[in-house]
């Protein structure tokens, strides 16, 4: 009887210790915006991300802190750019290699139209962190986490008369230098229309005939048609081209590596990227909790230490050093001069415009 009482007391004491430890973890997780319901579960989420510096930055800002707070492992897996076909195949076959996918806003629009994404809001609606993200940086099926802009980047050692607008960029006589353009109509069509005098507020719907006429004027002057962001960094670093429309973060890589490069923020075209949840996946509720965690301003500020892409949480700038903030596209100093790409328009017309653009390239 005495041994039984001793064992019972020990079990009670151990149970209390476990409860206290668990309560402490729950409290810590709650402070970070993580849900108590997932604590202690040996669970794993897989998300597609762009790889390279993104995986490093998101690991520091999101994956590792989320695991520390909840015990849930999040694995970032790189894939091809704009992996709409891969997401479509997974959802339709119900063979999920990913639970989530970090996508561009336009790609997310295309997949949402097909019914391949889950709403980011659960049965009780959006969480308090997600609901603070501006409406133009999230959607029913996407939580925007990073903002980037396509801007003019040029070499200061070879360009003696720097372009200050897309009109200047398309003026090869007035602003000499070897050009590069993207081998993709997204942004490129807008650049041509802005160069031809279309006001930013009147860009959409895109006047494709006018855009292709303008592009044809510069086509022979294009030395390289770039296909991915890493290529733009390399072109700037090697000096293979003098000026190029580039994603600001990729151009910054060249600057950080010592290349004599400057950015022109005027008339930049901005959009956002973010996390989406694959339709019908096995961990939808848990994915929503991860998104709520990612919407915290303190967490988003962390990825800007590695990536020069802006946060979507407005309060994140409170946690970003002023010198670093100057490199981000949604810094108030630049943001007013930028134009947001219309992802809804591109989501509806992307395939048709891409087919026409590819045919034009071959003509």
mmCIF file of C-alpha atoms in Angstrom:
data_model
loop_
_atom_site.group_PDB
_atom_site.id
_atom_site.type_symbol
_atom_site.label_atom_id
_atom_site.label_comp_id
_atom_site.label_asym_id
_atom_site.label_seq_id
_atom_site.Cartn_x
_atom_site.Cartn_y
_atom_site.Cartn_z
ATOM 1 C CA UNK A 1 0.000 0.000 0.000
ATOM 2 C CA UNK A 2 2.865 2.343 0.881
ATOM 3 C CA UNK A 3 4.697 1.566 -2.429
ATOM 4 C CA UNK A 4 1.505 2.236 -4.356
ATOM 5 C CA UNK A 5 1.072 5.603 -2.626
ATOM 6 C CA UNK A 6 4.689 6.518 -3.359
ATOM 7 C CA UNK A 7 4.304 5.561 -7.039
ATOM 8 C CA UNK A 8 1.052 7.499 -7.254
ATOM 9 C CA UNK A 9 2.706 10.558 -5.725
ATOM 10 C CA UNK A 10 5.611 10.280 -8.151
ATOM 11 C CA UNK A 11 3.248 9.971 -11.094
ATOM 12 C CA UNK A 12 1.260 12.988 -9.881
ATOM 13 C CA UNK A 13 4.430 15.033 -9.443
ATOM 14 C CA UNK A 14 5.665 14.027 -12.902
ATOM 15 C CA UNK A 15 2.314 14.880 -14.372
ATOM 16 C CA UNK A 16 2.399 18.299 -12.769
ATOM 17 C CA UNK A 17 5.903 18.929 -14.124
ATOM 18 C CA UNK A 18 4.757 17.912 -17.594
ATOM 19 C CA UNK A 19 1.730 20.160 -17.296
ATOM 20 C CA UNK A 20 3.817 23.126 -16.182
ATOM 21 C CA UNK A 21 6.316 22.531 -19.008
ATOM 22 C CA UNK A 22 3.524 22.198 -21.532
ATOM 23 C CA UNK A 23 1.832 25.333 -20.242
ATOM 24 C CA UNK A 24 5.071 27.271 -20.620
ATOM 25 C CA UNK A 25 5.448 26.124 -24.207
ATOM 26 C CA UNK A 26 1.834 27.019 -24.940
ATOM 27 C CA UNK A 27 2.359 30.482 -23.457
ATOM 28 C CA UNK A 28 5.482 30.995 -25.543
ATOM 29 C CA UNK A 29 3.746 29.856 -28.679
ATOM 30 C CA UNK A 30 0.783 32.113 -28.009
ATOM 31 C CA UNK A 31 3.141 35.054 -27.644
ATOM 32 C CA UNK A 32 4.499 34.287 -31.103
ATOM 33 C CA UNK A 33 1.052 33.973 -32.626
ATOM 34 C CA UNK A 34 1.184 30.174 -32.914
ATOM 35 C CA UNK A 35 -1.802 27.969 -32.057
ATOM 36 C CA UNK A 36 -1.755 25.849 -28.935
ATOM 37 C CA UNK A 37 -3.692 23.079 -30.668
ATOM 38 C CA UNK A 38 -0.704 21.963 -32.728
ATOM 39 C CA UNK A 39 1.765 21.781 -29.855
ATOM 40 C CA UNK A 40 3.367 18.463 -29.135
ATOM 41 C CA UNK A 41 2.281 16.932 -32.412
ATOM 42 C CA UNK A 42 4.994 15.298 -34.421
ATOM 43 C CA UNK A 43 3.888 16.920 -37.652
ATOM 44 C CA UNK A 44 5.588 18.117 -40.812
ATOM 45 C CA UNK A 45 4.635 20.633 -43.487
ATOM 46 C CA UNK A 46 6.249 20.936 -46.904
ATOM 47 C CA UNK A 47 6.051 24.140 -48.893
ATOM 48 C CA UNK A 48 7.345 25.075 -52.278
ATOM 49 C CA UNK A 49 9.550 28.166 -52.173
ATOM 50 C CA UNK A 50 11.809 29.801 -54.787
ATOM 51 C CA UNK A 51 14.963 28.274 -53.278
ATOM 52 C CA UNK A 52 18.359 29.930 -52.932
ATOM 53 C CA UNK A 53 18.282 33.006 -50.705
ATOM 54 C CA UNK A 54 14.514 32.608 -50.229
ATOM 55 C CA UNK A 55 14.893 29.263 -48.477
ATOM 56 C CA UNK A 56 17.549 30.720 -46.185
ATOM 57 C CA UNK A 57 15.522 33.847 -45.432
ATOM 58 C CA UNK A 58 12.245 32.006 -44.891
ATOM 59 C CA UNK A 59 13.973 29.424 -42.704
ATOM 60 C CA UNK A 60 15.229 32.190 -40.435
ATOM 61 C CA UNK A 61 11.973 34.140 -40.432
ATOM 62 C CA UNK A 62 9.311 31.438 -40.581
ATOM 63 C CA UNK A 63 10.306 27.759 -40.689
ATOM 64 C CA UNK A 64 12.693 27.553 -37.746
ATOM 65 C CA UNK A 65 10.787 29.906 -35.394
ATOM 66 C CA UNK A 66 7.523 28.089 -36.129
ATOM 67 C CA UNK A 67 9.134 24.770 -35.233
ATOM 68 C CA UNK A 68 10.581 26.255 -32.067
ATOM 69 C CA UNK A 69 7.180 27.608 -31.070
ATOM 70 C CA UNK A 70 5.066 24.597 -32.003
ATOM 71 C CA UNK A 71 7.264 21.579 -32.621
ATOM 72 C CA UNK A 72 6.056 21.474 -36.223
ATOM 73 C CA UNK A 73 8.739 21.023 -38.881
ATOM 74 C CA UNK A 74 8.379 23.111 -42.041
ATOM 75 C CA UNK A 75 10.472 22.129 -45.043
ATOM 76 C CA UNK A 76 11.039 24.472 -47.980
ATOM 77 C CA UNK A 77 11.466 22.781 -51.355
ATOM 78 C CA UNK A 78 12.628 24.632 -54.457
ATOM 79 C CA UNK A 79 10.998 24.009 -57.819
ATOM 80 C CA UNK A 80 10.665 25.455 -61.289
ATOM 81 C CA UNK A 81 9.553 29.059 -61.568
ATOM 82 C CA UNK A 82 5.766 29.582 -61.595
ATOM 83 C CA UNK A 83 4.914 25.901 -60.852
ATOM 84 C CA UNK A 84 1.224 26.047 -61.751
ATOM 85 C CA UNK A 85 1.440 22.775 -63.670
ATOM 86 C CA UNK A 86 2.975 20.967 -60.703
ATOM 87 C CA UNK A 87 0.293 22.214 -58.325
ATOM 88 C CA UNK A 88 -2.436 21.255 -60.783
ATOM 89 C CA UNK A 89 -1.032 17.728 -61.126
ATOM 90 C CA UNK A 90 -0.784 17.218 -57.349
ATOM 91 C CA UNK A 91 -4.310 18.411 -56.651
ATOM 92 C CA UNK A 92 -5.937 16.478 -59.468
ATOM 93 C CA UNK A 93 -4.085 13.239 -58.637
ATOM 94 C CA UNK A 94 -4.373 13.853 -54.876
ATOM 95 C CA UNK A 95 -0.691 12.935 -54.636
ATOM 96 C CA UNK A 96 0.635 15.767 -52.496
ATOM 97 C CA UNK A 97 4.357 16.403 -52.480
ATOM 98 C CA UNK A 98 3.643 19.855 -51.030
ATOM 99 C CA UNK A 99 1.126 21.127 -48.505
ATOM 100 C CA UNK A 100 1.680 24.753 -49.535
ATOM 101 C CA UNK A 101 3.290 26.709 -52.346
ATOM 102 C CA UNK A 102 4.890 30.130 -52.329
ATOM 103 C CA UNK A 103 3.606 31.658 -55.571
ATOM 104 C CA UNK A 104 3.486 34.905 -57.473
ATOM 105 C CA UNK A 105 0.174 36.712 -57.265
ATOM 106 C CA UNK A 106 -0.606 36.089 -60.943
ATOM 107 C CA UNK A 107 0.115 32.346 -60.741
ATOM 108 C CA UNK A 108 -2.039 32.071 -57.648
ATOM 109 C CA UNK A 109 -4.873 33.758 -59.555
ATOM 110 C CA UNK A 110 -4.678 31.167 -62.314
ATOM 111 C CA UNK A 111 -4.750 28.266 -59.852
ATOM 112 C CA UNK A 112 -7.539 29.787 -57.767
ATOM 113 C CA UNK A 113 -9.639 30.128 -60.924
ATOM 114 C CA UNK A 114 -9.206 26.377 -61.476
ATOM 115 C CA UNK A 115 -10.280 25.621 -57.905
ATOM 116 C CA UNK A 116 -6.895 24.204 -56.912
ATOM 117 C CA UNK A 117 -6.291 26.316 -53.789
ATOM 118 C CA UNK A 118 -7.858 26.404 -50.328
ATOM 119 C CA UNK A 119 -9.111 29.657 -48.787
ATOM 120 C CA UNK A 120 -6.604 31.007 -46.276
ATOM 121 C CA UNK A 121 -9.432 31.745 -43.822
ATOM 122 C CA UNK A 122 -10.654 28.889 -41.664
ATOM 123 C CA UNK A 123 -14.196 28.289 -40.390
ATOM 124 C CA UNK A 124 -13.814 31.157 -37.893
ATOM 125 C CA UNK A 125 -12.437 33.584 -40.458
ATOM 126 C CA UNK A 126 -9.035 35.233 -40.713
ATOM 127 C CA UNK A 127 -6.739 35.278 -37.721
ATOM 128 C CA UNK A 128 -5.745 38.578 -36.066
ATOM 129 C CA UNK A 129 -2.324 38.719 -37.751
ATOM 130 C CA UNK A 130 -3.499 37.855 -41.262
ATOM 131 C CA UNK A 131 -6.371 40.330 -41.019
ATOM 132 C CA UNK A 132 -3.852 43.180 -40.529
ATOM 133 C CA UNK A 133 -2.189 42.531 -43.889
ATOM 134 C CA UNK A 134 -3.413 45.201 -46.367
ATOM 135 C CA UNK A 135 -6.139 43.998 -48.705
ATOM 136 C CA UNK A 136 -3.983 44.698 -51.780
ATOM 137 C CA UNK A 137 -1.313 42.331 -50.444
ATOM 138 C CA UNK A 138 -3.452 39.268 -49.801
ATOM 139 C CA UNK A 139 -6.443 37.506 -51.292
ATOM 140 C CA UNK A 140 -8.986 34.822 -50.552
ATOM 141 C CA UNK A 141 -6.471 32.151 -51.501
ATOM 142 C CA UNK A 142 -3.089 33.771 -50.786
ATOM 143 C CA UNK A 143 -1.253 35.409 -47.917
ATOM 144 C CA UNK A 144 1.230 37.868 -49.357
ATOM 145 C CA UNK A 145 4.488 37.864 -47.409
ATOM 146 C CA UNK A 146 6.987 39.646 -49.662
ATOM 147 C CA UNK A 147 6.759 42.617 -52.020
ATOM 148 C CA UNK A 148 9.066 43.067 -54.993
ATOM 149 C CA UNK A 149 9.322 45.459 -57.897
ATOM 150 C CA UNK A 150 10.571 45.280 -61.458
ATOM 151 C CA UNK A 151 12.839 48.284 -61.894
ATOM 152 C CA UNK A 152 15.470 49.553 -64.313
ATOM 153 C CA UNK A 153 18.967 48.521 -63.237
ATOM 154 C CA UNK A 154 21.990 49.939 -65.021
ATOM 155 C CA UNK A 155 25.789 49.798 -64.892
ATOM 156 C CA UNK A 156 27.231 53.094 -63.710
ATOM 157 C CA UNK A 157 30.607 52.393 -65.342
ATOM 158 C CA UNK A 158 29.229 52.144 -68.872
ATOM 159 C CA UNK A 159 25.995 54.154 -68.825
ATOM 160 C CA UNK A 160 26.951 57.810 -68.835
ATOM 161 C CA UNK A 161 23.405 59.084 -69.304
ATOM 162 C CA UNK A 162 21.216 56.993 -66.990
ATOM 163 C CA UNK A 163 17.580 56.325 -67.907
ATOM 164 C CA UNK A 164 15.022 57.667 -65.443
ATOM 165 C CA UNK A 165 11.873 56.137 -66.951
ATOM 166 C CA UNK A 166 10.716 53.410 -69.322
ATOM 167 C CA UNK A 167 10.525 56.048 -72.054
ATOM 168 C CA UNK A 168 14.259 56.608 -71.576
ATOM 169 C CA UNK A 169 14.940 52.873 -71.526
ATOM 170 C CA UNK A 170 13.209 52.438 -74.892
ATOM 171 C CA UNK A 171 15.087 55.449 -76.340
ATOM 172 C CA UNK A 172 18.215 53.659 -77.554
ATOM 173 C CA UNK A 173 19.623 56.729 -79.324
ATOM 174 C CA UNK A 174 19.171 59.196 -76.505
ATOM 175 C CA UNK A 175 20.285 56.692 -73.861
ATOM 176 C CA UNK A 176 22.804 54.381 -75.538
ATOM 177 C CA UNK A 177 23.779 51.027 -74.096
ATOM 178 C CA UNK A 178 23.145 47.327 -74.604
ATOM 179 C CA UNK A 179 19.697 46.312 -73.381
ATOM 180 C CA UNK A 180 18.150 43.156 -72.042
ATOM 181 C CA UNK A 181 14.443 42.342 -71.723
ATOM 182 C CA UNK A 182 12.572 39.506 -70.086
ATOM 183 C CA UNK A 183 11.607 36.518 -72.189
ATOM 184 C CA UNK A 184 8.144 36.717 -70.693
ATOM 185 C CA UNK A 185 5.303 39.181 -71.281
ATOM 186 C CA UNK A 186 4.615 39.761 -67.583
ATOM 187 C CA UNK A 187 5.839 43.276 -66.741
ATOM 188 C CA UNK A 188 7.352 43.593 -70.227
ATOM 189 C CA UNK A 189 4.005 44.589 -71.737
ATOM 190 C CA UNK A 190 3.491 47.195 -69.024
ATOM 191 C CA UNK A 191 7.007 48.567 -69.557
ATOM 192 C CA UNK A 192 6.319 49.069 -73.258
ATOM 193 C CA UNK A 193 3.031 50.856 -72.627
ATOM 194 C CA UNK A 194 4.536 53.127 -69.980
ATOM 195 C CA UNK A 195 7.354 53.894 -72.420
ATOM 196 C CA UNK A 196 4.744 54.822 -75.034
ATOM 197 C CA UNK A 197 3.103 57.318 -72.719
ATOM 198 C CA UNK A 198 0.220 55.376 -71.192
ATOM 199 C CA UNK A 199 -0.491 56.747 -67.687
ATOM 200 C CA UNK A 200 -0.059 54.138 -64.936
ATOM 201 C CA UNK A 201 -3.706 54.529 -63.914
ATOM 202 C CA UNK A 202 -4.825 53.569 -67.434
ATOM 203 C CA UNK A 203 -2.620 50.520 -68.044
ATOM 204 C CA UNK A 204 -5.391 47.930 -67.695
ATOM 205 C CA UNK A 205 -6.833 46.367 -69.691
ATOM 206 C CA UNK A 206 -3.531 46.171 -71.559
ATOM 207 C CA UNK A 207 -3.509 47.535 -75.102
ATOM 208 C CA UNK A 208 -1.596 44.623 -76.596
ATOM 209 C CA UNK A 209 -1.417 45.952 -80.144
ATOM 210 C CA UNK A 210 0.124 49.177 -78.904
ATOM 211 C CA UNK A 211 2.535 47.325 -76.638
ATOM 212 C CA UNK A 212 3.806 45.036 -79.379
ATOM 213 C CA UNK A 213 4.297 47.977 -81.715
ATOM 214 C CA UNK A 214 6.469 49.633 -79.086
ATOM 215 C CA UNK A 215 8.371 46.437 -78.351
ATOM 216 C CA UNK A 216 9.077 45.954 -82.059
ATOM 217 C CA UNK A 217 10.878 49.316 -82.066
ATOM 218 C CA UNK A 218 13.459 48.031 -79.597
ATOM 219 C CA UNK A 219 13.526 44.328 -80.459
ATOM 220 C CA UNK A 220 16.714 44.443 -82.557
ATOM 221 C CA UNK A 221 18.522 46.362 -79.805
ATOM 222 C CA UNK A 222 17.943 43.643 -77.211
ATOM 223 C CA UNK A 223 21.138 41.693 -76.678
ATOM 224 C CA UNK A 224 19.817 39.143 -74.174
ATOM 225 C CA UNK A 225 16.322 37.889 -73.388
ATOM 226 C CA UNK A 226 16.510 36.826 -69.754
ATOM 227 C CA UNK A 227 14.548 33.945 -68.301
ATOM 228 C CA UNK A 228 15.124 33.960 -64.533
ATOM 229 C CA UNK A 229 16.181 36.248 -61.737
ATOM 230 C CA UNK A 230 19.595 34.702 -61.182
ATOM 231 C CA UNK A 231 20.424 35.426 -64.818
ATOM 232 C CA UNK A 232 19.756 39.133 -64.354
ATOM 233 C CA UNK A 233 22.160 39.267 -61.412
ATOM 234 C CA UNK A 234 24.831 37.585 -63.497
ATOM 235 C CA UNK A 235 24.283 39.834 -66.525
ATOM 236 C CA UNK A 236 24.738 42.898 -64.349
ATOM 237 C CA UNK A 237 27.791 41.530 -62.564
ATOM 238 C CA UNK A 238 29.623 40.524 -65.740
ATOM 239 C CA UNK A 239 28.660 43.686 -67.611
ATOM 240 C CA UNK A 240 27.227 41.675 -70.477
ATOM 241 C CA UNK A 241 24.439 44.260 -70.652
ATOM 242 C CA UNK A 242 24.347 47.914 -69.652
ATOM 243 C CA UNK A 243 20.731 48.191 -68.537
ATOM 244 C CA UNK A 244 17.983 45.738 -67.772
ATOM 245 C CA UNK A 245 14.511 45.472 -66.215
ATOM 246 C CA UNK A 246 15.159 43.358 -63.127
ATOM 247 C CA UNK A 247 13.524 42.366 -59.876
ATOM 248 C CA UNK A 248 14.950 44.723 -57.303
ATOM 249 C CA UNK A 249 16.187 41.907 -55.071
ATOM 250 C CA UNK A 250 18.107 40.260 -57.880
ATOM 251 C CA UNK A 251 19.700 43.545 -58.916
ATOM 252 C CA UNK A 252 20.674 44.127 -55.301
ATOM 253 C CA UNK A 253 22.562 40.821 -55.347
ATOM 254 C CA UNK A 254 24.806 42.246 -58.060
ATOM 255 C CA UNK A 255 25.329 45.428 -56.021
ATOM 256 C CA UNK A 256 26.141 43.430 -52.885
ATOM 257 C CA UNK A 257 28.690 41.445 -54.885
ATOM 258 C CA UNK A 258 30.463 44.666 -55.821
ATOM 259 C CA UNK A 259 29.040 45.417 -59.260
ATOM 260 C CA UNK A 260 28.708 49.159 -60.133
ATOM 261 C CA UNK A 261 24.931 49.074 -60.456
ATOM 262 C CA UNK A 262 22.141 51.503 -59.569
ATOM 263 C CA UNK A 263 18.381 51.092 -59.516
ATOM 264 C CA UNK A 264 15.730 53.433 -60.903
ATOM 265 C CA UNK A 265 12.653 53.185 -58.686
ATOM 266 C CA UNK A 266 10.579 55.598 -60.758
ATOM 267 C CA UNK A 267 7.797 53.747 -62.645
ATOM 268 C CA UNK A 268 8.720 50.447 -61.059
ATOM 269 C CA UNK A 269 6.048 47.747 -61.290
ATOM 270 C CA UNK A 270 5.320 46.052 -57.987
ATOM 271 C CA UNK A 271 3.493 42.963 -56.929
ATOM 272 C CA UNK A 272 3.624 40.482 -54.104
ATOM 273 C CA UNK A 273 4.268 36.804 -53.594
ATOM 274 C CA UNK A 274 2.905 34.633 -50.858
ATOM 275 C CA UNK A 275 1.940 31.306 -49.409
ATOM 276 C CA UNK A 276 -1.005 29.339 -50.746
ATOM 277 C CA UNK A 277 -2.543 26.067 -49.564
ATOM 278 C CA UNK A 278 -3.115 23.229 -52.006
ATOM 279 C CA UNK A 279 -6.758 22.180 -52.333
ATOM 280 C CA UNK A 280 -7.703 19.005 -50.458
ATOM 281 C CA UNK A 281 -4.290 18.489 -48.860
ATOM 282 C CA UNK A 282 -3.854 16.509 -45.629
ATOM 283 C CA UNK A 283 -2.787 19.440 -43.422
ATOM 284 C CA UNK A 284 -5.000 22.361 -44.426
ATOM 285 C CA UNK A 285 -5.832 23.514 -40.879
ATOM 286 C CA UNK A 286 -2.199 23.380 -39.852
ATOM 287 C CA UNK A 287 -1.196 25.353 -42.945
ATOM 288 C CA UNK A 288 -3.587 28.116 -41.915
ATOM 289 C CA UNK A 289 -1.928 28.264 -38.517
ATOM 290 C CA UNK A 290 1.461 28.579 -40.209
ATOM 291 C CA UNK A 291 0.161 31.461 -42.328
ATOM 292 C CA UNK A 292 -1.100 33.226 -39.206
ATOM 293 C CA UNK A 293 2.413 32.907 -37.777
ATOM 294 C CA UNK A 294 3.982 34.282 -40.974
ATOM 295 C CA UNK A 295 1.780 37.366 -40.893
ATOM 296 C CA UNK A 296 3.486 38.695 -37.762
ATOM 297 C CA UNK A 297 5.498 41.858 -38.400
ATOM 298 C CA UNK A 298 8.434 40.736 -36.256
ATOM 299 C CA UNK A 299 8.819 37.549 -38.292
ATOM 300 C CA UNK A 300 8.567 39.311 -41.645
ATOM 301 C CA UNK A 301 11.216 41.825 -40.612
ATOM 302 C CA UNK A 302 13.677 38.951 -40.235
ATOM 303 C CA UNK A 303 13.614 37.881 -43.890
ATOM 304 C CA UNK A 304 14.486 41.413 -45.034
ATOM 305 C CA UNK A 305 17.912 40.893 -43.451
ATOM 306 C CA UNK A 306 18.643 38.421 -46.274
ATOM 307 C CA UNK A 307 16.237 39.475 -49.048
ATOM 308 C CA UNK A 308 15.689 43.039 -50.195
ATOM 309 C CA UNK A 309 12.007 42.351 -50.724
ATOM 310 C CA UNK A 310 9.540 44.262 -48.604
ATOM 311 C CA UNK A 311 7.245 42.875 -45.902
ATOM 312 C CA UNK A 312 3.480 42.920 -46.254
ATOM 313 C CA UNK A 313 2.850 43.509 -42.545
ATOM 314 C CA UNK A 314 2.894 47.309 -42.192
ATOM 315 C CA UNK A 315 4.340 47.260 -38.672
ATOM 316 C CA UNK A 316 7.329 45.226 -39.848
ATOM 317 C CA UNK A 317 9.161 48.446 -40.715
ATOM 318 C CA UNK A 318 9.316 49.173 -36.973
ATOM 319 C CA UNK A 319 11.741 46.254 -36.694
ATOM 320 C CA UNK A 320 13.846 46.996 -39.791
ATOM 321 C CA UNK A 321 16.942 49.182 -39.632
ATOM 322 C CA UNK A 322 16.559 52.456 -41.583
ATOM 323 C CA UNK A 323 19.512 51.707 -43.863
ATOM 324 C CA UNK A 324 18.028 48.361 -44.795
ATOM 325 C CA UNK A 325 14.560 49.845 -45.265
ATOM 326 C CA UNK A 326 15.951 52.107 -48.001
ATOM 327 C CA UNK A 327 16.548 49.008 -50.157
ATOM 328 C CA UNK A 328 12.963 47.738 -49.966
ATOM 329 C CA UNK A 329 10.422 48.558 -52.687
ATOM 330 C CA UNK A 330 7.540 49.410 -50.377
ATOM 331 C CA UNK A 331 9.601 51.894 -48.431
ATOM 332 C CA UNK A 332 7.357 55.000 -48.326
ATOM 333 C CA UNK A 333 10.118 56.966 -50.076
ATOM 334 C CA UNK A 334 9.658 54.937 -53.284
ATOM 335 C CA UNK A 335 6.296 53.245 -53.058
ATOM 336 C CA UNK A 336 4.190 56.136 -54.330
ATOM 337 C CA UNK A 337 6.079 56.156 -57.643
ATOM 338 C CA UNK A 338 5.446 52.445 -58.270
ATOM 339 C CA UNK A 339 2.499 50.844 -60.070
ATOM 340 C CA UNK A 340 0.886 47.610 -58.915
ATOM 341 C CA UNK A 341 0.647 44.879 -61.530
ATOM 342 C CA UNK A 342 -2.933 43.738 -62.046
ATOM 343 C CA UNK A 343 -2.773 40.073 -61.056
ATOM 344 C CA UNK A 344 -6.468 39.503 -61.736
ATOM 345 C CA UNK A 345 -6.017 40.638 -65.327
ATOM 346 C CA UNK A 346 -2.965 38.424 -65.779
ATOM 347 C CA UNK A 347 -4.693 35.490 -64.121
ATOM 348 C CA UNK A 348 -7.386 35.636 -66.825
ATOM 349 C CA UNK A 349 -5.212 36.414 -69.855
ATOM 350 C CA UNK A 350 -1.762 35.027 -69.051
ATOM 351 C CA UNK A 351 -1.851 32.033 -71.396
ATOM 352 C CA UNK A 352 -3.146 33.919 -74.430
ATOM 353 C CA UNK A 353 -0.703 36.808 -73.963
ATOM 354 C CA UNK A 354 2.207 34.416 -73.441
ATOM 355 C CA UNK A 355 1.377 32.566 -76.665
ATOM 356 C CA UNK A 356 1.292 35.828 -78.572
ATOM 357 C CA UNK A 357 4.524 37.023 -76.973
ATOM 358 C CA UNK A 358 6.364 33.803 -77.808
ATOM 359 C CA UNK A 359 5.173 34.005 -81.410
ATOM 360 C CA UNK A 360 6.338 37.625 -81.594
ATOM 361 C CA UNK A 361 9.774 36.651 -80.295
ATOM 362 C CA UNK A 362 10.115 34.128 -83.121
ATOM 363 C CA UNK A 363 8.877 36.501 -85.827
#
